[in-house]
XYZ file of C-alpha atoms in Angstrom:
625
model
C -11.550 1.571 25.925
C -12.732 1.188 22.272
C -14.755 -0.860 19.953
C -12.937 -4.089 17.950
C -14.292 -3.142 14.680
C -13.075 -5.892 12.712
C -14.968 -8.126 15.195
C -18.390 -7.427 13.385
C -17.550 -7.739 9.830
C -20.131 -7.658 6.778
C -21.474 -10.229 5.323
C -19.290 -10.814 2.072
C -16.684 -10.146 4.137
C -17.162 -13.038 6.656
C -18.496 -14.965 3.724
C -15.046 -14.552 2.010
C -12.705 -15.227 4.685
C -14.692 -18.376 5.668
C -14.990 -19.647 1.952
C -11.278 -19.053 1.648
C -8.503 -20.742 4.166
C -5.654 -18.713 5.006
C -3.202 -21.232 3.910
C -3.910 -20.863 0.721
C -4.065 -17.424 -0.235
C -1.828 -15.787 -2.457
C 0.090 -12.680 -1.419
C -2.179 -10.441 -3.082
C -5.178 -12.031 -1.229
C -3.372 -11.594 2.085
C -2.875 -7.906 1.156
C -6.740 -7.651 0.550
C -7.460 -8.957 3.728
C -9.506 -6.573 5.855
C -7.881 -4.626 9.112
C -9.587 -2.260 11.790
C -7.625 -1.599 14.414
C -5.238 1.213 12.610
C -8.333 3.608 11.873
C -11.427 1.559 13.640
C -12.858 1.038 10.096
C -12.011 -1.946 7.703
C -9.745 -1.578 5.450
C -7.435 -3.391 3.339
C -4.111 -4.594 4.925
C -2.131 -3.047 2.409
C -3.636 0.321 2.777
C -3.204 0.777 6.195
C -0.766 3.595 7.090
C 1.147 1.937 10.455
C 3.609 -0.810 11.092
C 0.609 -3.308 11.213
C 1.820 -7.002 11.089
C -1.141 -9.523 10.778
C -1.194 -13.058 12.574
C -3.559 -15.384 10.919
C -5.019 -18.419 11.825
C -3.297 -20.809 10.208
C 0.404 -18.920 11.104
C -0.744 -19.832 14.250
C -1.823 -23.319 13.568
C 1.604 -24.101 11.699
C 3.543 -22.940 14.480
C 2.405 -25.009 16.710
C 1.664 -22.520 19.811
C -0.587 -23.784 22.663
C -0.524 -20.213 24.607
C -1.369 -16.660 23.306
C 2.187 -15.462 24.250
C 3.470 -18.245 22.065
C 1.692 -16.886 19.048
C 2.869 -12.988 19.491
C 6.323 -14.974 18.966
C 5.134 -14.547 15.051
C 4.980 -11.020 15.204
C 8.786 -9.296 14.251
C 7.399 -6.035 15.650
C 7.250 -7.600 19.186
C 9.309 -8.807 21.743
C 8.472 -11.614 23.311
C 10.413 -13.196 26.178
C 9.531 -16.168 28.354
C 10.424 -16.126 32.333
C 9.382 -19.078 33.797
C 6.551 -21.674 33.325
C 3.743 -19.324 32.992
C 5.687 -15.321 32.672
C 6.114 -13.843 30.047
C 7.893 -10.309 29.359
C 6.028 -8.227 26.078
C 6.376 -5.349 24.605
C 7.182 -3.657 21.189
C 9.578 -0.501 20.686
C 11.554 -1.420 23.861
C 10.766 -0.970 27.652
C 10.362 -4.399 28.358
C 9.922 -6.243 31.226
C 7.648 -8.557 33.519
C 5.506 -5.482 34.309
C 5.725 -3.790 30.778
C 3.586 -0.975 30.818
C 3.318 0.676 27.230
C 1.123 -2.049 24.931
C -2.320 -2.242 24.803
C -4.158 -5.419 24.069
C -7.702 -6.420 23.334
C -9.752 -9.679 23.264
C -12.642 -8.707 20.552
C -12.829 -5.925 22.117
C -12.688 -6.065 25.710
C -9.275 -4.093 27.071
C -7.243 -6.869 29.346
C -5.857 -3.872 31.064
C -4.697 -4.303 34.702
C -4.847 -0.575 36.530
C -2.907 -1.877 39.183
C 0.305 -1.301 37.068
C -1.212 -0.552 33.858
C 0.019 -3.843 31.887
C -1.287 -7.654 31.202
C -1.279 -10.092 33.417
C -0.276 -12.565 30.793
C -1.306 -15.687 32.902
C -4.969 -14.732 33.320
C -4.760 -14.320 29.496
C -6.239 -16.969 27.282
C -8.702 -18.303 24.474
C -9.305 -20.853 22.293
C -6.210 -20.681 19.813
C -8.093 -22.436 17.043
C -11.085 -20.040 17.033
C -8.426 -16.763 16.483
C -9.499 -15.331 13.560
C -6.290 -13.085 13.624
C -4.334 -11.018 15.396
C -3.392 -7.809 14.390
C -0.184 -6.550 15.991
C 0.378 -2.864 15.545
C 3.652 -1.144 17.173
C 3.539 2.174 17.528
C 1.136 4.728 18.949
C -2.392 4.292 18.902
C -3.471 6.712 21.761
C -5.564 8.813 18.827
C -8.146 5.702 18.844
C -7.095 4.000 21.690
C -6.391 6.062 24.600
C -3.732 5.880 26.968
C -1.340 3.326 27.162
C -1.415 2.405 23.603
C 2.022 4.023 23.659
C 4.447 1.435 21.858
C 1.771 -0.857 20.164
C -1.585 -2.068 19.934
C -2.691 -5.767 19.937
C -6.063 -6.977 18.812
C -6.826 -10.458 19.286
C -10.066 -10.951 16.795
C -11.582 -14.296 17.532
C -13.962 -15.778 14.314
C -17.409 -14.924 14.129
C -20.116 -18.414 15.078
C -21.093 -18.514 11.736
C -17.592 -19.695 10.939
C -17.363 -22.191 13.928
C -19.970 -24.473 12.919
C -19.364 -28.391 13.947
C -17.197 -29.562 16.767
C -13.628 -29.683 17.705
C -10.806 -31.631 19.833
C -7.836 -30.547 20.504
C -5.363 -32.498 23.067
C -1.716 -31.879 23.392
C 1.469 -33.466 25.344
C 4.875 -32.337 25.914
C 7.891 -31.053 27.837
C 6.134 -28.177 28.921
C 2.791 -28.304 29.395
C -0.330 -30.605 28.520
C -4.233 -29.504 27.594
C -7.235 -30.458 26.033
C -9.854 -28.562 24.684
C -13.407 -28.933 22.779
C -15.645 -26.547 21.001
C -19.467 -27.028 19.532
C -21.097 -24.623 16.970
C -24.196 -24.874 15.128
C -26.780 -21.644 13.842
C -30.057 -21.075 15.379
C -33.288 -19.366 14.328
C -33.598 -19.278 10.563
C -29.925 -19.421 9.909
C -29.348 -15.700 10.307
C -27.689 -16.715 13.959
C -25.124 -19.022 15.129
C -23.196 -19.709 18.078
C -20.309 -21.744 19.877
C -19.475 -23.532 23.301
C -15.948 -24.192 24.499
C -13.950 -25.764 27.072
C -10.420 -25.836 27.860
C -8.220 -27.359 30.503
C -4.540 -26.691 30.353
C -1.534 -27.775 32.621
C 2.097 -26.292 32.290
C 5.120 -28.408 34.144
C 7.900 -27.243 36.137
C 10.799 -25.090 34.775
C 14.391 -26.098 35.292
C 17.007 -23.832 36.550
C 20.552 -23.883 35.622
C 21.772 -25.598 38.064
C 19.061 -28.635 36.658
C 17.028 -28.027 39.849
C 13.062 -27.653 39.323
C 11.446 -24.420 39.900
C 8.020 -24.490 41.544
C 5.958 -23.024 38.995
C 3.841 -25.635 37.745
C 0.320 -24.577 36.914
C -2.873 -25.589 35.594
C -6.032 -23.711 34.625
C -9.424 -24.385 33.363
C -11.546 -21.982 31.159
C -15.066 -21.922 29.369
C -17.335 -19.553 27.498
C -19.428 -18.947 24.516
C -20.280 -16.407 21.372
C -23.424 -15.566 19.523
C -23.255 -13.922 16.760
C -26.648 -13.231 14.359
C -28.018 -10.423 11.489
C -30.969 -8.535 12.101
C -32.826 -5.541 9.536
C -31.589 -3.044 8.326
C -27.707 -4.001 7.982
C -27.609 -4.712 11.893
C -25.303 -7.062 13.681
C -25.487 -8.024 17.493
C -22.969 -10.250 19.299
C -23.032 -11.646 22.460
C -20.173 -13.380 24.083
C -18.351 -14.331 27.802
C -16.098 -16.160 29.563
C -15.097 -18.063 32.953
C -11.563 -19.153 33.965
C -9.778 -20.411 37.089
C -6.325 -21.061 37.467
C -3.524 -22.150 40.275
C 0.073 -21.905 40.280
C 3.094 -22.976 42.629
C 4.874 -20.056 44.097
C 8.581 -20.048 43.650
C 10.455 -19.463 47.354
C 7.525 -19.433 49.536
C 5.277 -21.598 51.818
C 2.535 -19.582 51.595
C 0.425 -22.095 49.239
C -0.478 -21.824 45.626
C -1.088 -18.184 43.507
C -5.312 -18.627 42.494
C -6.383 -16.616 39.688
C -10.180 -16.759 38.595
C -12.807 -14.160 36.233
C -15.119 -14.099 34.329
C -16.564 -11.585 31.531
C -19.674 -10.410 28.953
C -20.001 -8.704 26.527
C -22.244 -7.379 24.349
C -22.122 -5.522 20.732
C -24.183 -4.237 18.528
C -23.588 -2.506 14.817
C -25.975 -1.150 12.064
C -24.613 0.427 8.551
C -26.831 2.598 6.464
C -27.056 3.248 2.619
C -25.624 6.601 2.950
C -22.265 5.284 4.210
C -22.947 6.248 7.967
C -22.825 3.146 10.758
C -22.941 2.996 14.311
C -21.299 0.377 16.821
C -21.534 0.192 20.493
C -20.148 -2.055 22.589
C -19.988 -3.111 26.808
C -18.623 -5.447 28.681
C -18.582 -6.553 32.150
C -15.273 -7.819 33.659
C -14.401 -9.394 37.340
C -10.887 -10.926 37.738
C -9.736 -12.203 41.376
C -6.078 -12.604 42.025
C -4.354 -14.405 45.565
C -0.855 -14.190 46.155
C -0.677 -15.432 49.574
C 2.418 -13.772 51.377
C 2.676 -10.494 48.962
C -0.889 -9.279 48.033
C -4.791 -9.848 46.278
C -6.932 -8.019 43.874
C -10.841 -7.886 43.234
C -11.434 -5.966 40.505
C -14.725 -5.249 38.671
C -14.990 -3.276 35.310
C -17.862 -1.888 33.289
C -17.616 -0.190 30.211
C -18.897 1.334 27.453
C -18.102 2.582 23.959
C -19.719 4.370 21.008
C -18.153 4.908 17.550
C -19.530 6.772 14.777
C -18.604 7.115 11.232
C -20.010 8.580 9.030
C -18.633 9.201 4.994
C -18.939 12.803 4.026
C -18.370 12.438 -0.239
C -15.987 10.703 -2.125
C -12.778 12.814 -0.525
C -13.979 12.815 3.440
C -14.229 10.352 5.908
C -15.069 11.254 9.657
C -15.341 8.506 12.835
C -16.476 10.029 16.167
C -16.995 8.008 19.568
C -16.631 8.486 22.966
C -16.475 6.122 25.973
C -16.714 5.514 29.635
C -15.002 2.763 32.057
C -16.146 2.517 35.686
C -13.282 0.095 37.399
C -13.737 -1.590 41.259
C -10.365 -2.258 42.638
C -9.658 -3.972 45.904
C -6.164 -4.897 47.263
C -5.992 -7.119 50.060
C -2.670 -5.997 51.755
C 0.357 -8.080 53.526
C 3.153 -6.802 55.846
C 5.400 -6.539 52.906
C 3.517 -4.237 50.413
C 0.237 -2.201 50.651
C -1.675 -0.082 48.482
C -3.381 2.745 51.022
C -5.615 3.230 50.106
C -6.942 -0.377 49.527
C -10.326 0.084 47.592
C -9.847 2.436 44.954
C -12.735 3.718 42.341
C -11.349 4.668 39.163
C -12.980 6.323 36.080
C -12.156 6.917 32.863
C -13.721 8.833 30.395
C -13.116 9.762 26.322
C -13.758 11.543 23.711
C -12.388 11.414 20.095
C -12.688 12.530 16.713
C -10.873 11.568 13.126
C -10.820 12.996 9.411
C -9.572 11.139 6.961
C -9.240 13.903 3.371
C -8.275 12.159 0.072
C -6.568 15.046 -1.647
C -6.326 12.621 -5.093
C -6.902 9.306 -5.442
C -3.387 8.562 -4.269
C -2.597 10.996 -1.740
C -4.976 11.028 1.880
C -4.000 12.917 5.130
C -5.657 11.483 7.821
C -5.898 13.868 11.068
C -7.122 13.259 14.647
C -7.337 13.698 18.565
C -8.683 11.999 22.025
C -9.370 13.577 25.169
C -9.291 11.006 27.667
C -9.460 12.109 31.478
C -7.988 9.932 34.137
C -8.113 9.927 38.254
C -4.829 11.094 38.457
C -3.881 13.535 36.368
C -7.162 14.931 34.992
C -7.984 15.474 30.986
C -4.441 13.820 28.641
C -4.755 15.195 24.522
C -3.407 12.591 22.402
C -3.507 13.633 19.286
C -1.886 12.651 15.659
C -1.636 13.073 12.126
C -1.297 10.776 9.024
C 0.015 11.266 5.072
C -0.318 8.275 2.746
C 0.911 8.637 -0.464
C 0.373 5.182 -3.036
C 2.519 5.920 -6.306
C 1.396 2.722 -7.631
C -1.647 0.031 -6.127
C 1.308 -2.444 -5.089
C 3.416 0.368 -3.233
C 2.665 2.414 0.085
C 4.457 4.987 1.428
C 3.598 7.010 4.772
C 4.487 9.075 7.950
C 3.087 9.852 10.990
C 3.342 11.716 14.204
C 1.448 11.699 17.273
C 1.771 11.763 20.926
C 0.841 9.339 23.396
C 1.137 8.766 27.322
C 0.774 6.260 30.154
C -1.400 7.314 32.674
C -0.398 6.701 36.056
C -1.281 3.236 37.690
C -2.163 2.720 41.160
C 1.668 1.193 41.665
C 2.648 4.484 40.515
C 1.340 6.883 43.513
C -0.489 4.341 45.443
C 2.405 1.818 46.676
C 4.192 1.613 49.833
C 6.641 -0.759 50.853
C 6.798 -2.102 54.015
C 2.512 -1.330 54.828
C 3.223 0.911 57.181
C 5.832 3.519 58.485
C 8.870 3.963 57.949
C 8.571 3.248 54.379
C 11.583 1.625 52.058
C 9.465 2.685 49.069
C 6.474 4.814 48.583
C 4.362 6.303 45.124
C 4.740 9.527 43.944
C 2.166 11.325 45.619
C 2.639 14.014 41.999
C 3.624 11.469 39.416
C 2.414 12.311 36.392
C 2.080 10.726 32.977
C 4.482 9.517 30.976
C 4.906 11.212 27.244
C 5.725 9.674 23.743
C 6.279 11.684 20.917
C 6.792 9.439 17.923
C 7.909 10.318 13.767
C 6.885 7.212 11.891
C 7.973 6.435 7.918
C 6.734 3.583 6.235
C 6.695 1.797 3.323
C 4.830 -1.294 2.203
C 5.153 -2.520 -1.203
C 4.490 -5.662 -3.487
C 6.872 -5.662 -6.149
C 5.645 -9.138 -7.417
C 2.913 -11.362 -7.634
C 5.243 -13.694 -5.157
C 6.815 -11.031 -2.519
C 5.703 -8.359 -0.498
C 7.539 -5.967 2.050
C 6.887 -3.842 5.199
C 9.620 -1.526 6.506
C 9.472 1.433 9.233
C 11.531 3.400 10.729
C 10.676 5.769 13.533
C 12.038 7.935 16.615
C 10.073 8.449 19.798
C 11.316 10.810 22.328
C 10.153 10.138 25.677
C 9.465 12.748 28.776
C 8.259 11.993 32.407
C 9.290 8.216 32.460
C 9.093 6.105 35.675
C 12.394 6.816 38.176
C 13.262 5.057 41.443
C 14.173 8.378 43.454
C 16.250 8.106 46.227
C 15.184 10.667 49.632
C 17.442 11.902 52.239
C 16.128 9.173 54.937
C 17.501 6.257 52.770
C 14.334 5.827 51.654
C 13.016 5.731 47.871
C 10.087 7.246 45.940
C 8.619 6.931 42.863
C 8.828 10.134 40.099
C 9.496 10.598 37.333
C 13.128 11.504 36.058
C 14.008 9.828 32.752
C 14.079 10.954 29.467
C 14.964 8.883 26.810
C 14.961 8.516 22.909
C 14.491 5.461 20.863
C 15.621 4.831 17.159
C 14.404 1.820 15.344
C 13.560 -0.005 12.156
C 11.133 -2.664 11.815
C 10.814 -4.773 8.470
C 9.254 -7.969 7.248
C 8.581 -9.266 4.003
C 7.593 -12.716 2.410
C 8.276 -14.628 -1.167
C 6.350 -17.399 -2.232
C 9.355 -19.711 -3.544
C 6.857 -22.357 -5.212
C 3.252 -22.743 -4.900
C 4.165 -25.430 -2.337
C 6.667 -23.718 -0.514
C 7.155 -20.071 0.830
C 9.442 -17.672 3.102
C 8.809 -15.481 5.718
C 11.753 -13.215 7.249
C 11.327 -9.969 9.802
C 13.840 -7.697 11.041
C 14.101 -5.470 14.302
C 17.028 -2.790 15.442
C 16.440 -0.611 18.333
C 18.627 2.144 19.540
C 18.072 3.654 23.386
C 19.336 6.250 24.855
C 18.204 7.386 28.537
C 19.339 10.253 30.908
C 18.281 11.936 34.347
C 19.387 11.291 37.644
C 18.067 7.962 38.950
C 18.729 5.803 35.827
C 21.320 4.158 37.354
C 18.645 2.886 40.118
C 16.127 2.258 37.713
C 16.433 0.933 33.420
C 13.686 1.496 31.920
C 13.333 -2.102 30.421
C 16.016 -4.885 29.025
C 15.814 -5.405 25.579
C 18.144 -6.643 22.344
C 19.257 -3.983 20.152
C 18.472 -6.537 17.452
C 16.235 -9.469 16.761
C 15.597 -11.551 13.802
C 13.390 -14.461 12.377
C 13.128 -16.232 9.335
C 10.500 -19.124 8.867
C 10.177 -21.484 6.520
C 6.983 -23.372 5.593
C 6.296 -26.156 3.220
C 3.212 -28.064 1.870
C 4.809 -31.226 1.399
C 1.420 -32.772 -0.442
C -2.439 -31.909 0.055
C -1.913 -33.979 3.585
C 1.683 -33.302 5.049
C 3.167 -29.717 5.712
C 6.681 -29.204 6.922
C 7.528 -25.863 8.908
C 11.251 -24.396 10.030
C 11.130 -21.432 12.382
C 14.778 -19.867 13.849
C 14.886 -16.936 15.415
C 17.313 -14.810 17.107
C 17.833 -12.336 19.998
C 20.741 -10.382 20.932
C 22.380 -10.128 24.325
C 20.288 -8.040 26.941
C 22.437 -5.086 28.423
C 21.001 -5.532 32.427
C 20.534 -7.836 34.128
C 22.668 -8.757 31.311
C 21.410 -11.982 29.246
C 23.386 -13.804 26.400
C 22.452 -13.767 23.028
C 20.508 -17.142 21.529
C 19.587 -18.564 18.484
C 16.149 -21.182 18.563
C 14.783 -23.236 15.439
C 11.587 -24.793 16.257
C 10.360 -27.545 13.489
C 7.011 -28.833 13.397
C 5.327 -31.442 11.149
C 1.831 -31.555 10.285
C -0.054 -34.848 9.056
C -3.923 -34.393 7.960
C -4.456 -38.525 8.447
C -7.937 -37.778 7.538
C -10.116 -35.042 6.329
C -11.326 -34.063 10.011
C -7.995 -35.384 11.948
C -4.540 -34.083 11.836
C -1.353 -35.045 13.622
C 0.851 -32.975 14.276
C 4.468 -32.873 16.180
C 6.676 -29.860 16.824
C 10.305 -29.942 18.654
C 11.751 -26.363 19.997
C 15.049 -25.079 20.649
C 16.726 -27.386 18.783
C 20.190 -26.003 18.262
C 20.673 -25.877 22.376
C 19.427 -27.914 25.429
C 17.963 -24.939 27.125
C 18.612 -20.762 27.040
C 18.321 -18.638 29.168
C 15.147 -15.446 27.709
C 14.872 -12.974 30.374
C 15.730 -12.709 33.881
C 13.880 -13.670 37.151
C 11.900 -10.468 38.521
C 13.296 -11.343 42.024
C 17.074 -10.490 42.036
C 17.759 -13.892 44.073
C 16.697 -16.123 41.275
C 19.134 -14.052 39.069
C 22.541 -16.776 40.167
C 20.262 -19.655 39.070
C 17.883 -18.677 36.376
C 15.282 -20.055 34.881
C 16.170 -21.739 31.424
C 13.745 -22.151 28.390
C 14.378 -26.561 27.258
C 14.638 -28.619 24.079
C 10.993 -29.625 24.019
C 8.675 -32.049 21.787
C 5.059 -31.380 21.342
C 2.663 -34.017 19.864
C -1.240 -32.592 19.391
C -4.079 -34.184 17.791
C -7.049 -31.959 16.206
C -10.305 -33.962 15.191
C -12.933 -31.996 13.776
C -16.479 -33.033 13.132
């Protein structure tokens, strides 16, 4: 639950970002860009006290992703890992896998938060890649602001405001994996203090390719529309007004039961008023419905309303305080099979918050920042999450901080509510007492810009972690769900860039992880599969005012089990603007091996014949007008 604060920015703020392309900012101007979802306030990117890592639109646009999984590839403080045609395993600060359960991630707003096992369904997941305004990709514990399950990270996917959409837009593109084309139409209304934007999208993915050069039936295709508003009333007031449809269909790999149908739509609606005195309200609600069919294993209805208040208010020149509160009313319906049930079926769920933060400038370069949620769940009543924050700035190019909090994952409906086969005797069966899962996490940071032509992030951090997920074995043979691992992790996250030439300029990021788990049913059940390092370095190059040349490689380490090899990828793309409102561009992945192998198969059958990630070539054609 929560408000995307950065979604209703000020005026001078939109009017800066949209007079100003991201390509061609310097690093100081990056640094100055304006963040919300470490404190729900704006503030400047290189003030903000977490291991924040900010997309932007034209990262995205040089690197030549199609899907929103394909862009978090750009984050270092994320793992991303592709399974087949349309899976995708994400997480930051470890525990990952095709059901990761500790990230929280927001579309403008709206929580994409699936109670049925408390994760994202990453296929039902998309938006119109060239209307991102920028994502900001925060790992690390945001249950303070965010509630429960913002244990490892928060993502917020901030898409631009109309006013900054105006005109139309074509984008079509072919290649070895998929194929899609997609429009958009924007124009202001009223007397220019409004504007809004259409879209359409229809995108189709091809088989995958298993090892043994076999085709996996996972081909999909999907289709997706929907529309904001945005417009500025009296008084400092904002309103926007925004939705979306989607329906999708994908092959099912080892069955005959026919195709996996996803569908949904959403609304939502926000609204935002500063005053003079440095006080401003927001409040924001959205409707949700999402419809999932799995013929053979199981289907979902689910239906979600909620709402979310926020206010801040500025005390003097040394105190800062943000209140809100909110409340989400979830419908969930599980058709069951033979195989698996949820009992009951129909479950009503409610969540409800409160929260308060200070922020205290002791001087003008030292400010503790202090806060805590109570969130209640169905299962396990009334969760405190709180946290604290010091930020010291020795100089205006150099930040250094620490943190501590705690955070949890509520239970899911998988976790107490699953039974496997649907009916007596059962192989597996919920935790009829499983409780939440705690993360208490020491963050140090520091964030500094030594020159006018590099800047650097680095963090390191320890989370200890109580009450995680087991697979418990009972005297019948049979297994439960509880909740009998303890674990620490150890890490250290870092990124920096240097601007080489005007023309040309480096981007490089860094991530080591160090796990450690104990308790009596690890051996039935990891908790996650992930590299104990990963790296990326990128390259990108305006070649002349028309042609850009970009180098991406990245590298994973081996994955301990179901063990995975290490690889190595360089993508390449070229960009050619042929025209002021048409550009060309073609991008070839995985170019230093004909296919690798990213993460294994969630069925342990597929596991002797993976899936493996091709060589591919992507042509796409923008034309805007």
């Amino acid at each position: 639950m929560g408000l995307a604060g950065g979604s209703v920015c000020s005026a001078q703020n939109t009017a800066r970002a949209n007079a100003v392309a991201y390509a061609d900012m310097t690093l100081e101007e990056l640094g100055n860009l304006q963040v919300t979802s470490v404190s729900k306030k704006e503030e400047r990117l290189a003030d903000a006290a977490a291991a924040i890592y900010l997309i932007t639109n034209d990262a995205i646009r040089r690197s030549g992703a199609q899907t929103l999984p394909e862009a978090l590839r750009l984050a270092p403080n994320l793992q991303v890992a592709r399974i087949s045609a349309y899976q995708y395993a994400i997480t930051a600060r470890g525990f990952n896998s095709s059901t990761a359960n500790k990230l929280l991630v927001l579309i403008d707003g709206r929580a994409i938060y699936a109670p049925l096992y408390s994760g994202v369904f990453w296929d039902a997941q998309d938006v119109l890649l060239q209307d991102v305004d920028r994502i900001e990709v925060i790992s690390g514990p945001g249950g303070t602001l965010w509630g429960a399950n913002a244990v490892n990270g928060v993502i917020n996917i901030i898409t631009r405001q109309a006013q900054a959409t105006d005109g139309a837009l074509i984008h079509a593109s072919a290649g070895g994996t998929a194929n899609g084309l997609a429009f958009r139409h924007g124009a202001a209304f009223g007397d220019g203090s409004g504007a809004y934007r259409v879209y359409g999208k229809v995108d189709r993915g091809l088989r995958s390719v298993r090892a043994d050069d076999s085709s996996v039936a996972d081909a999909w295709d999907r289709t997706q529309t929907g529309f904001r508003a945005d417009w500025r009333g009296e008084h400092n007031a904002a309103m926007t007004v925004q939705g979306d449809a989607y329906r999708g269909a994908a092959e099912q790999t080892g069955t005959t039961g026919g195709q996996q149908q996803i569908s949904g739509g959403n609304l939502l609606a926000r609204w935002s008023r500063a005053s003079g005195d440095g006080s401003a309200w927001r409040v924001q609600t959205y409707l949700d419905h999402t419809r999932r069919e799995v013929p053979g294993s199981f289907s979902e209805k689910l239906n979600t309303l909620d709402i979310d208040v926020q206010y801040s208010l500025l005390g003097d020149a040394s105190r800062q305080w943000i209140w809100g509160g909110g409340y989400r009313l979830s419908d969930d319906d599980v058709g069951n099979t033979q195989l698996i049930a949820f009992l009951p079926p129909k479950r009503q769920l409610r969540w409800a918050n409160l929260y308060g933060q200070m922020e205290r400038a002791f001087r003008s370069d030292l400010r503790l920042t202090t806060g805590v949620k109570l969130e209640s769940n169905e299962y396990t009543g009334v969760e405190v999450l709180p946290s604290v924050k010091l930020a010291w700035k020795p100089s205006g190019d150099t930040l250094l901080w620490s943190g501590l909090s705690r955070a949890v994952r509520a239970p899911s409906r998988i976790d107490t509510e699953f039974f496997s086969p649907a009916a007596p005797p059962y192989v597996l069966a919920g935790g009829p007492n499983f409780r939440s899962e705690i993360a208490t996490t020491l963050e140090f940071g520091w964030r500094a810009q030594p020159t006018t032509s590099s800047s650097y992030s680095v963090v390191a951090f320890r989370s200890n972690y109580e009450y995680l997920r087991s697979l418990d074995s009972l005297p019948n043979g049979a297994f439960v769900l509880g909740n009998n691992i303890n674990g620490q992790v150890d890490g250290l996250e870092a990124w920096g860039s240097y601007q080489v030439t005007p023309s040309w300029s480096l981007d490089a990021g860094l991530q080591l992880l160090n796990e450690r788990f104990g308790g009596p049913s690890l051996a039935l059940s990891p908790p996650g599969n992930d590299p104990r390092a990963q790296w990326l370095l990128r390259s990108r190059w305006n070649i002349s005012e028309s042609q850009q040349f970009d180098v991406a490689l990245r590298h994973v380490d081996a994955l301990p089990t179901p063990a995975i090899p290490a690889y190595t990828a360089v993508d390449v793309r070229y960009g050619w603007r042929l025209s002021k409102p048409v550009e060309l561009a073609v991008v070839a992945r995985n170019l230093l091996d004909p296919r690798h192998q990213e993460f294994a198969p969630p069925s342990s059958r597929d596991r002797a014949n993976p899936v493996l990630i091709p060589r591919t070539i992507d042509v796409t054609l923008t034309v805007r007008f």
